[in-house]
XYZ file of C-alpha atoms in Angstrom:
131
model
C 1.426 -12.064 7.101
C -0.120 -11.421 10.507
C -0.576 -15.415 12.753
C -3.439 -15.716 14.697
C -3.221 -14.192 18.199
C 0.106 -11.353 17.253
C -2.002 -8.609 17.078
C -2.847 -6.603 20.544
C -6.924 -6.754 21.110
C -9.128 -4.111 18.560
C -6.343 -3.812 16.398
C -7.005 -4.120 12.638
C -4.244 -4.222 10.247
C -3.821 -3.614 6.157
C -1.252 -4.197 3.649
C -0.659 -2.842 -0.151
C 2.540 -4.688 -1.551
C 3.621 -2.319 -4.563
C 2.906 -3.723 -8.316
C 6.306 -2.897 -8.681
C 8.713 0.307 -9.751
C 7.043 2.934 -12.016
C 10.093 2.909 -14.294
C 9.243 -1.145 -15.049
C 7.854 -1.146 -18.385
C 4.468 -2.880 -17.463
C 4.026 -0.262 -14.417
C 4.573 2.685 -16.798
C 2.141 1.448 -19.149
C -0.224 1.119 -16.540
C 0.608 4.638 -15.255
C 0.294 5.815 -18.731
C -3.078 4.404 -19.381
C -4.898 5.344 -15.971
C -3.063 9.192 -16.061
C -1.379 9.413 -12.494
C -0.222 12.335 -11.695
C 3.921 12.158 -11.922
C 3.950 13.687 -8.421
C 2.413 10.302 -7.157
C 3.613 8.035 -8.274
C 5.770 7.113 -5.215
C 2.423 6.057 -3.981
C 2.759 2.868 -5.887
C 6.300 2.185 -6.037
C 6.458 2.169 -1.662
C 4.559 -0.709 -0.116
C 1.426 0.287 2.480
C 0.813 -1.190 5.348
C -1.488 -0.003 8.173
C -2.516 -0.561 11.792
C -5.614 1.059 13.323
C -7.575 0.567 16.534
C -10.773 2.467 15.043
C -9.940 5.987 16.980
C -6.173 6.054 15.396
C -4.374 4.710 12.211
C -1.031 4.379 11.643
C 0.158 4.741 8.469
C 3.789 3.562 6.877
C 4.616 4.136 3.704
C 7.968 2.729 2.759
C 10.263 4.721 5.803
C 7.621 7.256 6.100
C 5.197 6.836 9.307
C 2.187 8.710 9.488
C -0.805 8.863 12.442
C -3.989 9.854 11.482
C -6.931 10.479 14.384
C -9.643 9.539 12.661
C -12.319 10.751 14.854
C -11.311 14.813 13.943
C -9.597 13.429 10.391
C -12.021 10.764 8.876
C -10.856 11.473 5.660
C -6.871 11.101 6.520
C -5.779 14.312 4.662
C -4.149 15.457 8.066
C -1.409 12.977 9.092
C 1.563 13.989 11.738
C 4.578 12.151 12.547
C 3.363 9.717 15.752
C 4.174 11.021 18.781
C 5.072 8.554 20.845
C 2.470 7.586 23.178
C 0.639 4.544 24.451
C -1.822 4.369 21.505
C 0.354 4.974 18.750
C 2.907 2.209 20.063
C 0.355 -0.095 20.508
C -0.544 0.217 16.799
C 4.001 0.528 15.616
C 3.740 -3.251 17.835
C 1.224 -4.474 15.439
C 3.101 -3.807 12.573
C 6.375 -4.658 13.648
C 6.326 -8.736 13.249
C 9.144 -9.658 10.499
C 6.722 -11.175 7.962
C 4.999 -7.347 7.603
C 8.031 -5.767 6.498
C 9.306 -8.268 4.058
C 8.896 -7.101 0.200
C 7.969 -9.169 -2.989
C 10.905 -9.510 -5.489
C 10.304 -7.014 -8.758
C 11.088 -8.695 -12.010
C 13.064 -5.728 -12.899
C 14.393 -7.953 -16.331
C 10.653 -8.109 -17.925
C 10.964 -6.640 -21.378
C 8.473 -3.823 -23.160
C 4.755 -4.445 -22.815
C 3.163 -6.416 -25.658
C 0.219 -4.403 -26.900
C -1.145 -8.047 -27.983
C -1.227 -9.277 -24.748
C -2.488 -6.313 -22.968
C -5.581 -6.044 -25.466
C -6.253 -9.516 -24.225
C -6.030 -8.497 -20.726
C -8.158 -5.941 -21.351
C -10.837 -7.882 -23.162
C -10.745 -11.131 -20.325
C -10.884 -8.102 -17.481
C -13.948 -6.399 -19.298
C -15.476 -9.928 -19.430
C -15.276 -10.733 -16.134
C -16.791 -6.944 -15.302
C -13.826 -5.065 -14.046
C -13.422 -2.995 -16.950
């Protein structure tokens, strides 16, 4: 959703739009199937999107900002609230054009999964490799 030119120079941004609720049938068979953990499953049901000048990333998650210094965290298990200063405002001004924060509409009316058409899924995905 980012237009040529709106981010500030050696920014790179990210985005993960959510496949949807974990209480929408096709999520929670999904969820079912791959065994996430119940604690996380907030991971899928907030959207992702990042901002990160290769020293720093800024992370929000739904409300939830975290900043990450990547130099003494290169693994991100460490985040803090951002604190306010130059860099970490640099990288909230990336991420604040309108376009990042809209959401994708959930088809919250979908009915139960057909095990039919997810055993054809399954069989196209595992001939094109992915499975």
């Amino acid at each position: 959703p980012w237009e040529a030119g709106a981010l500030p120079a050696g920014v790179a941004v990210a985005q993960f739009d959510s496949p949807g609720p974990s209480t929408h049938p096709r999520v929670a068979h999904f969820i079912e199937q791959w065994g996430v953990d119940p604690a996380d499953y907030w991971r899928l049901d907030e959207p992702l999107t990042s901002a990160t000048d290769g020293s720093l990333k800024l992370e929000r998650r739904g409300p939830r900002e975290l900043l990450f210094d990547l130099e003494a965290d290169p693994f991100e298990l460490h985040g803090r609230e951002p604190d306010g200063s130059p860099a970490a405002e640099r990288l909230r001004e990336a991420l604040r054009p309108p376009s990042v924060t809209a959401q994708a509409a959930t088809d919250a009316a979908a009915g139960p999964v057909d095990p039919e058409e997810v055993g054809e899924l399954e069989a196209q995905m595992k001939l094109l490799g992915y499975l």
